[in-house]
Coordinates of C-alpha atoms and ligand atoms in Angstrom, one line a residue:
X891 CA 0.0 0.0 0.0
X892 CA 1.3 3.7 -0.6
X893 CA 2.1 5.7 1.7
X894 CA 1.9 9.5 2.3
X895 CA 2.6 11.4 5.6
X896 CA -0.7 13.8 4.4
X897 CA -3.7 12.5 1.5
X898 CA -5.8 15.4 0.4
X899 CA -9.4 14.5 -1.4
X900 CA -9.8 16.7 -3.9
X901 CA -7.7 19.1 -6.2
X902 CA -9.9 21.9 -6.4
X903 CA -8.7 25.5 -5.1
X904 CA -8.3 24.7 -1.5
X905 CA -6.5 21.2 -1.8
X906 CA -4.4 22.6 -3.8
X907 CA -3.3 24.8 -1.7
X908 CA -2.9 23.0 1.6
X909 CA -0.7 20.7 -1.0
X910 CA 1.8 23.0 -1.7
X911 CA 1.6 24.4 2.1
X912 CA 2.6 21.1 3.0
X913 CA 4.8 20.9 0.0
X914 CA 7.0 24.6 1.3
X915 CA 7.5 22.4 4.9
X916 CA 8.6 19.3 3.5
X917 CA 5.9 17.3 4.4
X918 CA 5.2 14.2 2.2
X919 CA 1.4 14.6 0.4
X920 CA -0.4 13.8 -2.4
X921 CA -3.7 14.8 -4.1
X922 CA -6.4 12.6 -4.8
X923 CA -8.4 14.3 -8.1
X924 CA -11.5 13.2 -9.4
X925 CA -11.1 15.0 -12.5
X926 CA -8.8 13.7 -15.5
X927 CA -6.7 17.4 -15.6
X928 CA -7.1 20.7 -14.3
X929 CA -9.6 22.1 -17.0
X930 CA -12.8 23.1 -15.5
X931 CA -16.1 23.4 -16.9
X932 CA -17.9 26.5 -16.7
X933 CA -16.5 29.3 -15.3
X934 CA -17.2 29.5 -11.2
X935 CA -15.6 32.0 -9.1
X936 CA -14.3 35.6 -10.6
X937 CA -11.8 36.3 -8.9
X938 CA -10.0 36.8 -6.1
X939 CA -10.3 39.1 -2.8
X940 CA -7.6 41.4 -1.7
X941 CA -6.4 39.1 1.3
X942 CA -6.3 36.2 -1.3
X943 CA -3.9 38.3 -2.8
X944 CA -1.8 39.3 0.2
X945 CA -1.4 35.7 1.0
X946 CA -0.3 34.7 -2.5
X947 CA 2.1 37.6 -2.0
X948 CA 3.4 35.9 1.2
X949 CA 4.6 33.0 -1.0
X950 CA 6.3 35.2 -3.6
X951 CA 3.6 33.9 -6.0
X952 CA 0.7 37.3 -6.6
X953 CA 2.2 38.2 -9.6
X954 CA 1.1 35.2 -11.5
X955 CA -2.6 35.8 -11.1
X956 CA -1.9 39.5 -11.2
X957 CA -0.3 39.0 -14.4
X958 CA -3.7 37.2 -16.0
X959 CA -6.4 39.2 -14.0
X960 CA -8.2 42.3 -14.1
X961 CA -7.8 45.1 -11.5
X962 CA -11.0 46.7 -10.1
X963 CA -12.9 47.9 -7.4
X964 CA -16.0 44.9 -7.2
X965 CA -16.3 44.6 -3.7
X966 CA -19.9 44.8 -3.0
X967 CA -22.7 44.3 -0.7
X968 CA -26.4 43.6 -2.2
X969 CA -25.7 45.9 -5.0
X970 CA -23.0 48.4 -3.3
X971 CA -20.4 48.9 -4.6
X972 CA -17.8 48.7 -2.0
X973 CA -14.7 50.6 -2.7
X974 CA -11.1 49.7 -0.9
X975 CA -8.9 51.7 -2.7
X976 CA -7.8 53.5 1.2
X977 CA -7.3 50.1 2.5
X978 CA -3.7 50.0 3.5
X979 CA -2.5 47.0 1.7
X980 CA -0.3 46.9 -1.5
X981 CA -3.6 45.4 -2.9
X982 CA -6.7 47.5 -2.4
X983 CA -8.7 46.2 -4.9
X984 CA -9.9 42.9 -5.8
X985 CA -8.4 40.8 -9.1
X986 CA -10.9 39.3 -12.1
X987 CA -10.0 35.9 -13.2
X988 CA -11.6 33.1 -14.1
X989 CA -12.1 29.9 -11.1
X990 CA -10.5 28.1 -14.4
X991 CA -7.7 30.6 -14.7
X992 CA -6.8 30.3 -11.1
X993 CA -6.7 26.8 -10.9
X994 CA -4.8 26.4 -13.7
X995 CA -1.7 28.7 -12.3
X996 CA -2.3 26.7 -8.7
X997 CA -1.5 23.7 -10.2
X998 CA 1.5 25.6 -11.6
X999 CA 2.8 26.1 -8.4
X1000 CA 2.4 22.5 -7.2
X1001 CA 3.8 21.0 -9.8
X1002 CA 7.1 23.1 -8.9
X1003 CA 6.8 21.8 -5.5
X1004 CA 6.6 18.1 -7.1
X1005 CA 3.4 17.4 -4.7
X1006 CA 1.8 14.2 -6.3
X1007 CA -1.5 14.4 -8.0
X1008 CA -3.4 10.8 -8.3
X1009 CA -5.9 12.1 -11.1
X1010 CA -8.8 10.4 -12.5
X1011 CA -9.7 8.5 -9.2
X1012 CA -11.7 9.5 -6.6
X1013 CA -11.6 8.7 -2.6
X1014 CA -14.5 6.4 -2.0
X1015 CA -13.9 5.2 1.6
X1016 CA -11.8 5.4 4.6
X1017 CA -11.1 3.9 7.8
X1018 CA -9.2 5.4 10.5
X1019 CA -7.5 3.9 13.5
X1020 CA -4.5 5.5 16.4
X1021 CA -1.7 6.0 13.6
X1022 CA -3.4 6.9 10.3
X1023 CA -5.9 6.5 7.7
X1024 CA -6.6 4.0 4.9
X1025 CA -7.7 5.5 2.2
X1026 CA -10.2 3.8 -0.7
X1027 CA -9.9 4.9 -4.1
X1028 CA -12.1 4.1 -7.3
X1029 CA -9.5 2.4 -9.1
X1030 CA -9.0 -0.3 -5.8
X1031 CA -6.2 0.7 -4.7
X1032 CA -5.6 2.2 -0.7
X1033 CA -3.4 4.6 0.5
X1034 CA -2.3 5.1 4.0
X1035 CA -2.0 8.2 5.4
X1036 CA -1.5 10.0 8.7
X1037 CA -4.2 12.5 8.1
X1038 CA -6.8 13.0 5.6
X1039 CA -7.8 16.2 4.5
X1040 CA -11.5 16.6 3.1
X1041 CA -11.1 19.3 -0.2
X1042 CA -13.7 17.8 -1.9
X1043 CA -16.4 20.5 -2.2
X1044 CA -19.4 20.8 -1.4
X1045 CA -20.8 17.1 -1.6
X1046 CA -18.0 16.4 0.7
X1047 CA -18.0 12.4 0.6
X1048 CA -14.6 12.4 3.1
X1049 CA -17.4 15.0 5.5
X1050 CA -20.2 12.1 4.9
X1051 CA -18.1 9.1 5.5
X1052 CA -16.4 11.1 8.6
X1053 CA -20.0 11.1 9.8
X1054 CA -19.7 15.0 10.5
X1055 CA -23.1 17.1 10.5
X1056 CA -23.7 19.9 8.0
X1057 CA -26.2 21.9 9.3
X1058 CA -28.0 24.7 7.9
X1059 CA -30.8 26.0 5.6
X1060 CA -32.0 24.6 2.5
X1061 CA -32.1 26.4 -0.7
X1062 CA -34.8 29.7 -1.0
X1063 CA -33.8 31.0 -4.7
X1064 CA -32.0 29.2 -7.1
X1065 CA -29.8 29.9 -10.9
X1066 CA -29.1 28.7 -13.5
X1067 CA -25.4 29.5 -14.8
X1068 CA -24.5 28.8 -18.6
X1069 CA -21.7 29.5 -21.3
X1070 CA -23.4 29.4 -23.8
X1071 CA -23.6 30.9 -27.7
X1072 CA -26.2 33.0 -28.5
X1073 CA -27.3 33.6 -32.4
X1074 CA -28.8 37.3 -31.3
X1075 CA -26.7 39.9 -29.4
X1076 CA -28.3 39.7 -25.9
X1077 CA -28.9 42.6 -23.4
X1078 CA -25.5 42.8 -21.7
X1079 CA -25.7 43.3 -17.9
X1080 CA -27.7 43.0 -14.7
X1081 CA -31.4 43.1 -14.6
X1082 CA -33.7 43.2 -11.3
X1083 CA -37.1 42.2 -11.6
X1084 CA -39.6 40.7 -9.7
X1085 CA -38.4 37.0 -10.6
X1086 CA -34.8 38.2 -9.1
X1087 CA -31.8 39.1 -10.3
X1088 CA -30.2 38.1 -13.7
X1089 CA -27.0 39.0 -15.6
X1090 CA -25.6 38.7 -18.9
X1091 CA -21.6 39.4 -20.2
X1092 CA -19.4 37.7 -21.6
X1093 CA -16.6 35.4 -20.6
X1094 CA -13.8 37.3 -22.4
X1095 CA -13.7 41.3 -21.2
X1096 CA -11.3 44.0 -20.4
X1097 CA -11.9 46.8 -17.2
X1098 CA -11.0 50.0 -18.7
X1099 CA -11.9 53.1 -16.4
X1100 CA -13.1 50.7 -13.6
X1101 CA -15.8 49.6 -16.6
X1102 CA -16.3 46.2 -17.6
X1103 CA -15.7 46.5 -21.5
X1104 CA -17.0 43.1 -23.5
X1105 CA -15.7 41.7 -26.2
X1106 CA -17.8 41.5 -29.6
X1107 CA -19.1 38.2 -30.0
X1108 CA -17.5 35.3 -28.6
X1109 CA -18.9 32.8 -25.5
X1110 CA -21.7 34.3 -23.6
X1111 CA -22.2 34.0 -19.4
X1112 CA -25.6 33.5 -18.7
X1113 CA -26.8 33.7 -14.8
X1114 CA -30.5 34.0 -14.7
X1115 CA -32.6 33.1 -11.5
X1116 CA -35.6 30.9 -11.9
X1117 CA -39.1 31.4 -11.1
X1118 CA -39.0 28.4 -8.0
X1119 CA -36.5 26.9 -6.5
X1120 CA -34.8 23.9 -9.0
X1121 CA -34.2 20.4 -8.7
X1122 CA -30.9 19.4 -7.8
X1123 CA -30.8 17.6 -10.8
X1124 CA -28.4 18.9 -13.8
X1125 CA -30.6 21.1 -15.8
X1126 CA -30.6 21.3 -19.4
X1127 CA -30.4 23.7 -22.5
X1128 CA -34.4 23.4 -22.2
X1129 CA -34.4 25.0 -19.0
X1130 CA -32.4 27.6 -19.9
X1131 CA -33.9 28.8 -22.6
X1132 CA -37.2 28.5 -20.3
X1133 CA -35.8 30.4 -17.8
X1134 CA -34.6 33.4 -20.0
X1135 CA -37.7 33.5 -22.0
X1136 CA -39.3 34.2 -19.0
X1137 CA -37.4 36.7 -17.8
X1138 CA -36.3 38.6 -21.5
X1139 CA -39.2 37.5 -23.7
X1140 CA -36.6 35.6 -26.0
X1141 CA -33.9 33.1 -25.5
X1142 CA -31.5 35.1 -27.9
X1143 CA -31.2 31.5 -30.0
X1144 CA -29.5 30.0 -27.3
X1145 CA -27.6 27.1 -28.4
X1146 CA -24.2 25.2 -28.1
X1147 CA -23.8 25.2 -24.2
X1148 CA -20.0 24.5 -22.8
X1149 CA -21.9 24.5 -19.1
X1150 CA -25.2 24.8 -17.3
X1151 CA -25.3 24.3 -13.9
X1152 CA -27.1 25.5 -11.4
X1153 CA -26.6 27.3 -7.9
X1154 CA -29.2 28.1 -4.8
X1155 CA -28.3 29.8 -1.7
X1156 CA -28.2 26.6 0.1
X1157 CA -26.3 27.7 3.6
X1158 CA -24.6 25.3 5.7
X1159 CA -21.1 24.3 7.7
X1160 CA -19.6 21.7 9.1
X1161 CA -20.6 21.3 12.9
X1162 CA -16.6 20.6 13.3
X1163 CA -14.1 21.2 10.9
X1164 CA -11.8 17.6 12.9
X1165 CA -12.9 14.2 13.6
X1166 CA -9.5 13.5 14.8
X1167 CA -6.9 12.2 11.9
X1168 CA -10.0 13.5 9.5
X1169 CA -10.0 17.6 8.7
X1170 CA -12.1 19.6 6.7
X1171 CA -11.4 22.6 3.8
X1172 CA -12.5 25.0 1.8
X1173 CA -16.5 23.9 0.2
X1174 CA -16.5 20.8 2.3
X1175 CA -16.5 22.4 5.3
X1176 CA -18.9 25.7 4.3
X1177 CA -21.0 26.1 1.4
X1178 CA -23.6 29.4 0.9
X1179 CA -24.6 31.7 -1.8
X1180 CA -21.7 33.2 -4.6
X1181 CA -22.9 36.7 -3.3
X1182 CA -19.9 38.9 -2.5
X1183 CA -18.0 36.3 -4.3
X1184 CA -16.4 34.8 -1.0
X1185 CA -16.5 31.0 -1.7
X1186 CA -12.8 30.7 -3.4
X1187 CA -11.5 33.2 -1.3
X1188 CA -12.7 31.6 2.2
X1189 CA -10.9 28.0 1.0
X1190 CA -8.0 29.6 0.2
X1191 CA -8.0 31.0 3.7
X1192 CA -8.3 27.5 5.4
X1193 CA -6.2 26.2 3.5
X1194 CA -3.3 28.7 4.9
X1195 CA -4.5 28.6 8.4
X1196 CA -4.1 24.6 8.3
X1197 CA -1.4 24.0 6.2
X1198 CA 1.4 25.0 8.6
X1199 CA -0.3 23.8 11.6
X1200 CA -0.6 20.3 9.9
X1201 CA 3.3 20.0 8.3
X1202 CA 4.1 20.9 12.6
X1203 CA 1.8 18.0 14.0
X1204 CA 3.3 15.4 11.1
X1205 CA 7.0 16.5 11.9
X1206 CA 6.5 16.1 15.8
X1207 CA 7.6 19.6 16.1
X1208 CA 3.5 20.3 17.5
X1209 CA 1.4 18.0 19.1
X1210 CA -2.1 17.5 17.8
X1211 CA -3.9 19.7 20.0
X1212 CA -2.6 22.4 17.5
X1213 CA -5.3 21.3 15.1
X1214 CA -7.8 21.9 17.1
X1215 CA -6.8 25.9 16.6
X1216 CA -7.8 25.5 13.2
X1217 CA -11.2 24.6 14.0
X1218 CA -11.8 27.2 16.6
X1219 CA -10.0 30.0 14.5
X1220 CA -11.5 29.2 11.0
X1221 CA -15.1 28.1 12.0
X1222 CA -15.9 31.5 13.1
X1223 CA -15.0 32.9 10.2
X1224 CA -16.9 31.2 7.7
X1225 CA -20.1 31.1 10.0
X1226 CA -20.0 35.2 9.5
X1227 CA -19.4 34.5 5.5
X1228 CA -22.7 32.4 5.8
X1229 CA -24.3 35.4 7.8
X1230 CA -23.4 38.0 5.2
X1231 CA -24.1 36.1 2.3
X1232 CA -27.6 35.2 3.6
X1233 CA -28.2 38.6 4.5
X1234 CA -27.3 39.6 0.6
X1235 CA -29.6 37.5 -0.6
X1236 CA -32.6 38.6 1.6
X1237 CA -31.6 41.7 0.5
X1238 CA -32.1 40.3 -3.3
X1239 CA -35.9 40.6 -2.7
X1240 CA -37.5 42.6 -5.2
X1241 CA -40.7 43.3 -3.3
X1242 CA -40.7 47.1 -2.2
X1243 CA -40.3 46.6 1.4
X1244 CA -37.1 44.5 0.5
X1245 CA -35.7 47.2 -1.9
X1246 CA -36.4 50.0 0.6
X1247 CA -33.9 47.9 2.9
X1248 CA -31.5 47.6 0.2
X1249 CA -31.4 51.4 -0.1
X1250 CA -31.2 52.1 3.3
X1251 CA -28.4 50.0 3.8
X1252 CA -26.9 51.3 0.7
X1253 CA -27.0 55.1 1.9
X1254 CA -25.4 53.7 5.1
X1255 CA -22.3 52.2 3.0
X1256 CA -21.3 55.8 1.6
X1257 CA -20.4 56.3 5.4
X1258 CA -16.7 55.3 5.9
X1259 CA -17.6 53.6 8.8
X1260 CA -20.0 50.8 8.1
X1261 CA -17.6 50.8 4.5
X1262 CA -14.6 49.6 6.0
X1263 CA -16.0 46.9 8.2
X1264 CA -18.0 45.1 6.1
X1265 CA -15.4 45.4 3.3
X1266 CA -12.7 44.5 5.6
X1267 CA -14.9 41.0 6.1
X1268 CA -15.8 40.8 2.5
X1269 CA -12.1 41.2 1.5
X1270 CA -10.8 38.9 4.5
X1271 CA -8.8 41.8 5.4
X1272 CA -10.2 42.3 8.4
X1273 CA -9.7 38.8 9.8
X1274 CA -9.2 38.9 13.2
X1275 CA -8.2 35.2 15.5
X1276 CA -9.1 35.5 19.0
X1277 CA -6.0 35.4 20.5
X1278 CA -7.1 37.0 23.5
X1279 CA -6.6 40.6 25.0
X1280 CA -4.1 43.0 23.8
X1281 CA -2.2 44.8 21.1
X1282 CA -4.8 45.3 18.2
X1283 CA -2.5 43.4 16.1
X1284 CA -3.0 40.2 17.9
X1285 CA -4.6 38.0 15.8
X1286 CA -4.6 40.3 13.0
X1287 CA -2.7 39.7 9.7
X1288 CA 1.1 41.6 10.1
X1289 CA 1.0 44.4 7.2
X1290 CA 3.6 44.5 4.5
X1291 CA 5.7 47.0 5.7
X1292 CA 9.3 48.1 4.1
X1293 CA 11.6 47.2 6.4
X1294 CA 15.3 48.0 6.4
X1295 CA 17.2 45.1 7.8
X1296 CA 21.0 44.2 8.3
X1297 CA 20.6 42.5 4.6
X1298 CA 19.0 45.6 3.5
X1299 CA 15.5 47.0 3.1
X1300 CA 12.7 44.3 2.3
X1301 CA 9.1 43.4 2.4
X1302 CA 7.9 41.5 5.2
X1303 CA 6.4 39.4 3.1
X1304 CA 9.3 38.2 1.8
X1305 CA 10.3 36.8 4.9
X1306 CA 7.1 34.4 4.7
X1307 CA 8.2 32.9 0.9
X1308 CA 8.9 29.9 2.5
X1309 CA 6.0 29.7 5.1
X1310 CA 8.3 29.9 8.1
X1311 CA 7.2 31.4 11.1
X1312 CA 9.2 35.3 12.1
X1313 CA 9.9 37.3 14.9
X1314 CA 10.5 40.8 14.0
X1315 CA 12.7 43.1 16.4
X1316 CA 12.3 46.3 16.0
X1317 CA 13.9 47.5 19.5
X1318 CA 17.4 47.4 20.1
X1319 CA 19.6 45.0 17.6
X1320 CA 20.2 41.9 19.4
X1321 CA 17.7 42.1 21.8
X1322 CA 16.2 38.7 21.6
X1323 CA 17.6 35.2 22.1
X1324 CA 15.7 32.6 20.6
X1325 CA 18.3 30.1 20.2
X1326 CA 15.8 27.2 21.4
X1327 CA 13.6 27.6 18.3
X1328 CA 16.1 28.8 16.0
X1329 CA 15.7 26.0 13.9
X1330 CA 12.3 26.8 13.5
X1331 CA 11.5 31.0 13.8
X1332 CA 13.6 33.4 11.7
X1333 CA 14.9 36.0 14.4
X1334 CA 15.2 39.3 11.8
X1335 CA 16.5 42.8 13.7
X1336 CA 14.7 45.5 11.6
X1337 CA 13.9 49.1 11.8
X1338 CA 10.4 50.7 10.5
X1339 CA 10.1 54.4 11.3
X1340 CA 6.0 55.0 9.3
X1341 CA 3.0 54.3 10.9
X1342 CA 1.6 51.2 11.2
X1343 CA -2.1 51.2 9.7
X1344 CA -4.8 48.0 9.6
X1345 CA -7.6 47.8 7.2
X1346 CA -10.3 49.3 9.0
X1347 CA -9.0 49.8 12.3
X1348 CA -6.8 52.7 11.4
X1349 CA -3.3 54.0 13.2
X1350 CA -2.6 51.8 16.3
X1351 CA 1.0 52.0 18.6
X1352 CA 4.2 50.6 16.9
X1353 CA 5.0 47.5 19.0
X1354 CA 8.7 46.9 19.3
X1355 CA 8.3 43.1 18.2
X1356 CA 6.3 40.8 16.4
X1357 CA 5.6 37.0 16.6
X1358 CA 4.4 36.4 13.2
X1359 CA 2.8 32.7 12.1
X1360 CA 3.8 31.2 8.6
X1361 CA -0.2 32.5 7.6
X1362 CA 0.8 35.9 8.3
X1363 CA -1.1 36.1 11.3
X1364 CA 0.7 38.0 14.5
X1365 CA 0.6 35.9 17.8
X1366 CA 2.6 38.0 20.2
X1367 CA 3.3 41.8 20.4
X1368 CA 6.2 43.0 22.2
X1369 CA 5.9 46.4 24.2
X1370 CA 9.4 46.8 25.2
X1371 CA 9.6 44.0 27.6
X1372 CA 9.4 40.1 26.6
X1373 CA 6.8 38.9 28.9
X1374 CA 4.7 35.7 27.4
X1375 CA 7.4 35.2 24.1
X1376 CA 8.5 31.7 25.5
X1377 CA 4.8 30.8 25.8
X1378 CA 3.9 32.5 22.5
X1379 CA 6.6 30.1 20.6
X1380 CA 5.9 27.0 22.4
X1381 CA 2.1 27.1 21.8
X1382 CA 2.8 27.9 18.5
X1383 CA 6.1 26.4 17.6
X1384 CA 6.6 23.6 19.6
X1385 CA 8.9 23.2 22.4
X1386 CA 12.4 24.3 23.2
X1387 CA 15.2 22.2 21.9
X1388 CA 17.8 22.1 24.7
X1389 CA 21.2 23.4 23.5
Ligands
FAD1304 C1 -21.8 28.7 -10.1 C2 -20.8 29.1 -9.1 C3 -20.4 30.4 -8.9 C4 -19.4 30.7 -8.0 N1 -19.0 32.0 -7.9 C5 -18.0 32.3 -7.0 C6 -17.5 33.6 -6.9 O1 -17.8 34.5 -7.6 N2 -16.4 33.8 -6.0 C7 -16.0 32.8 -5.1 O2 -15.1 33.0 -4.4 N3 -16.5 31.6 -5.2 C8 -17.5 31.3 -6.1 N4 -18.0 30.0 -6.2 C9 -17.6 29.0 -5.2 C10 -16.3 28.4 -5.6 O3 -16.3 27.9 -6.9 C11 -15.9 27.4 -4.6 O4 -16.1 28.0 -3.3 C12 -14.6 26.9 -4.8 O5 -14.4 26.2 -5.9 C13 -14.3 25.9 -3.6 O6 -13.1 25.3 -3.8 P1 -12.8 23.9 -3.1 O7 -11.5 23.5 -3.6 O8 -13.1 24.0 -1.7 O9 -13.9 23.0 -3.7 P2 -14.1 22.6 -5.3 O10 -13.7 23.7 -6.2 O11 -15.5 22.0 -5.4 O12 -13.1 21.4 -5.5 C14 -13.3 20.1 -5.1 C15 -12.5 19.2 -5.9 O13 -12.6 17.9 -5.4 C16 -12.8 16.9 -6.4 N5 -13.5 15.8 -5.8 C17 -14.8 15.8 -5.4 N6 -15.1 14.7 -4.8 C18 -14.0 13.9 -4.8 C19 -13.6 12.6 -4.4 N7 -14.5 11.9 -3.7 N8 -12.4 12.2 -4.6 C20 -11.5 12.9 -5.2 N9 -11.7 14.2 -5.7 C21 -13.0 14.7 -5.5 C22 -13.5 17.7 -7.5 O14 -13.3 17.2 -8.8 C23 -12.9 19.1 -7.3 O15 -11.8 19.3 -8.2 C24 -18.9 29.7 -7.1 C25 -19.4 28.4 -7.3 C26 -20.3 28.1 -8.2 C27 -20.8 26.6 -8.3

């Protein structure tokens, strides 16, 4: 039987990226894909959200999807347009690209780190015991494992056969969602009607003057809601054209469909994202309506937060307890995606009372106030761990400042390329001794003399040291003294070595 030190169901967005995670701290793990390759049907997700970006940029890796994407200020809530552009981040805006386009440059990435991908199969089983996990596949064959890790969407069978609850509400509205060709030119954008809400573009287009520009002709992107809540079987070119006949008066000749699927606002989460050598990520673990376009975005974010903690457990560096952090950091966080995004669509009612909302909490997001938070929690900016009392940074993502350093002046985020964890002196040059976990936490002397600034919090107190995770999350701010470091490091880095 084959062994890996981590198995991951599913090489969608998220398992790829607790892969390479693993991959950057030389853990041993594979990928089990259901899929032949990494094409994807249809297009999905848009894009990506500006802490998506941030923590690409922690691996030295932003510019790739940078490269393909489309700047622009999309953020929105229920039909406001949320704009970032003061967020102080080196990416205040949020990136268009195709879920297809994204993958594609993930898988990139992987590759280079030589992760394993068993394609074509899919996990069917598993059975775990004290030391691991044996892993069924499709084509017969096991694997053992120590952990498994559930990427597997939405249908989660690893969250099924782990016999983990998914609570929540069933579907009220539900879409259709096509690429499609369409023999007359259809009308391009979004409508609002008393059915709901519908949009037309098309699949290739530029932003020019924060406008979306279409290309002439070319593969059309249908999402039209439907009149009652769909079966959950696939729907067909029939419906379709159904649906937008009801909603334009024509079907524009619809014909030659690359994708239909549909989507409801079906909200629920996993009641726990460990059943103990069993984890959960990404759409297996939360799945809720595409408003705000957080889906991606909120796997990606799992993905970070477990990634490092998981490599530590395997190596012996952590015990096990550590994973239960990921649960109790991460499940809050998705529960308030699943509170925002059922809020938007409540707020997708086209009766008048529903609409009078919508403006009323429109008119209260030209404030800056209510702006920055929810943005902030749209964007994942504003993600904030309970870490307890203290320094506002604690539990908040470090900022990418420019530091100067004895090697010169750098990013921060440079210093997380290679997902190790950092602790950043900005007192007096060889203040700290932390020879114990030197083999573990970079110790960097640096100087920053600006102000430090988070997304929606605003100026807070230069600290003279930070304690920075491989995820980019601070767990320990120094105010001139060193009181609770040795904890810090040991609850999150393991113990001491003795010298
Ligand atoms: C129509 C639509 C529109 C969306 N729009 C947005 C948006 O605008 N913004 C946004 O952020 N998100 C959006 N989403 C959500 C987004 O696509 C998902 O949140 C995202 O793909 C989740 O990534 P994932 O890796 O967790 O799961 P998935 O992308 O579902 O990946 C799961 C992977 O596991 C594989 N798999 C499944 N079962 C098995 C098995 N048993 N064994 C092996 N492999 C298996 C699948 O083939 C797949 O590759 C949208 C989704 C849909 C359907």
């Amino acid at each position: 039987m084959a062994e890996h030190a981590v198995v991951i169901a599913g090489g969608g967005p998220t398992g790829l990226v607790v892969a390479a995670e693993l991959a950057l701290a030389r853990v041993d793990v594979a990928i089990i894909e259901r899929r032949a390759n990494q094409d994807l049907v249809g297009s999905r997700a848009g894009g990506l959200h500006s802490r998506t970006m941030e923590v690409f940029d922690q691996r030295g890796i932003v510019d790739r999807f940078l490269s393909e994407g489309q700047v622009a200020q999309v953020a929105g809530f229920a039909g406001a347009r949320l704009d970032i552009s003061d967020f102080p981040t080196r990416h205040p805006y949020s990136l268009g690209l195709w879920q297809k386009h994204i993958e594609r440059i993930m898988a990139g990435w992987v590759g280079e780190l030589a992760v394993p991908i068993y394609r074509g199969r899919e996990v069917t089983g598993f059975a775990q015991d004290e030391t691991g996990v044996d892993v069924q596949l499709s084509d017969g064959q096991s694997l053992r494992a120590e952990y498994l890790v559930g990427c597997d969407g939405g249908r989660s069978l690893v969250r099924k056969a782990a016999g983990i609850e998914f609570p929540g509400w069933d579907p009220t509205v539900s879409s259709l969602i096509a690429e499609v060709e369409m023999a007359e030119e259809p009308e391009l954008g979004i409508r609002h009607d008393a059915i709901g809400l519908h949009g037309i573009g098309k699949v290739e287009y530029e932003i020019r003057d924060g406008e979306v520009v279409y290309k002439a002709g070319g593969t059309v992107r249908v999402m039209v809601t439907e009149q009652h809540v769909g079966p959950t079987s696939e729907p067909t070119l029939r419906d379709l054209s159904d649906a937008l006949i009801l909603v334009y008066g024509t079907d524009y000749g619809v014909h030659s469909p690359t994708s239909i699927s549909r989507f409801t606002d079906m909200t629920r989460q996993a009641a726990t994202y460990r059943d103990r050598r069993v984890l959960l990520a990404g759409d297996a673990a939360h799945v809720h309506a595409p408003d705000g376009g957080q889906g991606l975005n909120t796997g990606v974010q799992d993905a970070v937060n477990l990634g490092w903690k998981l490599a530590q457990v395997v190596k012996r560096t952590s015990p096990e307890s550590l994973l239960d952090t990921y649960h109790a950091e991460r499940h809050p966080v998705a529960a308030r995606v699943l509170r925002n995004t059922m809020a938007a669509v409540a707020l997708r009612r086209t009766d008048e009372r529903t609409k009078a909302l919508r403006d009323t909490v429109a008119e209260l997001l030209t404030m800056d106030e209510p702006r920055k938070r929810l943005a902030a929690e749209l964007t994942g900016l504003g993600i904030h761990y309970d870490l307890g009392e203290g320094h506002p940074l604690l539990g908040r993502r470090m900022p990418d400042l420019d530091v100067i350093t004895t090697n010169g002046s750098l990013r921060v985020f440079t210093l997380l390329h290679n997902a190790r964890p950092v602790l950043l002196n900005f007192g007096e040059t060889g203040g700290f001794d932390i020879t114990p976990w030197a083999d573990r936490v970079q110790l960097i002397d640096a100087k920053y003399d600006g102000t430090w600034e988070l997304p929606a919090i605003g100026t807070v107190t230069a600290p003279t040291a930070v304690l920075v995770r491989p995820d980019g999350y601070v767990v320990w701010v120094g105010d001139r003294t060193q009181v609770g470091l040795g904890d810090a490091l040991t609850t999150w880095f393991g113990l001491p070595v003795a010298a």
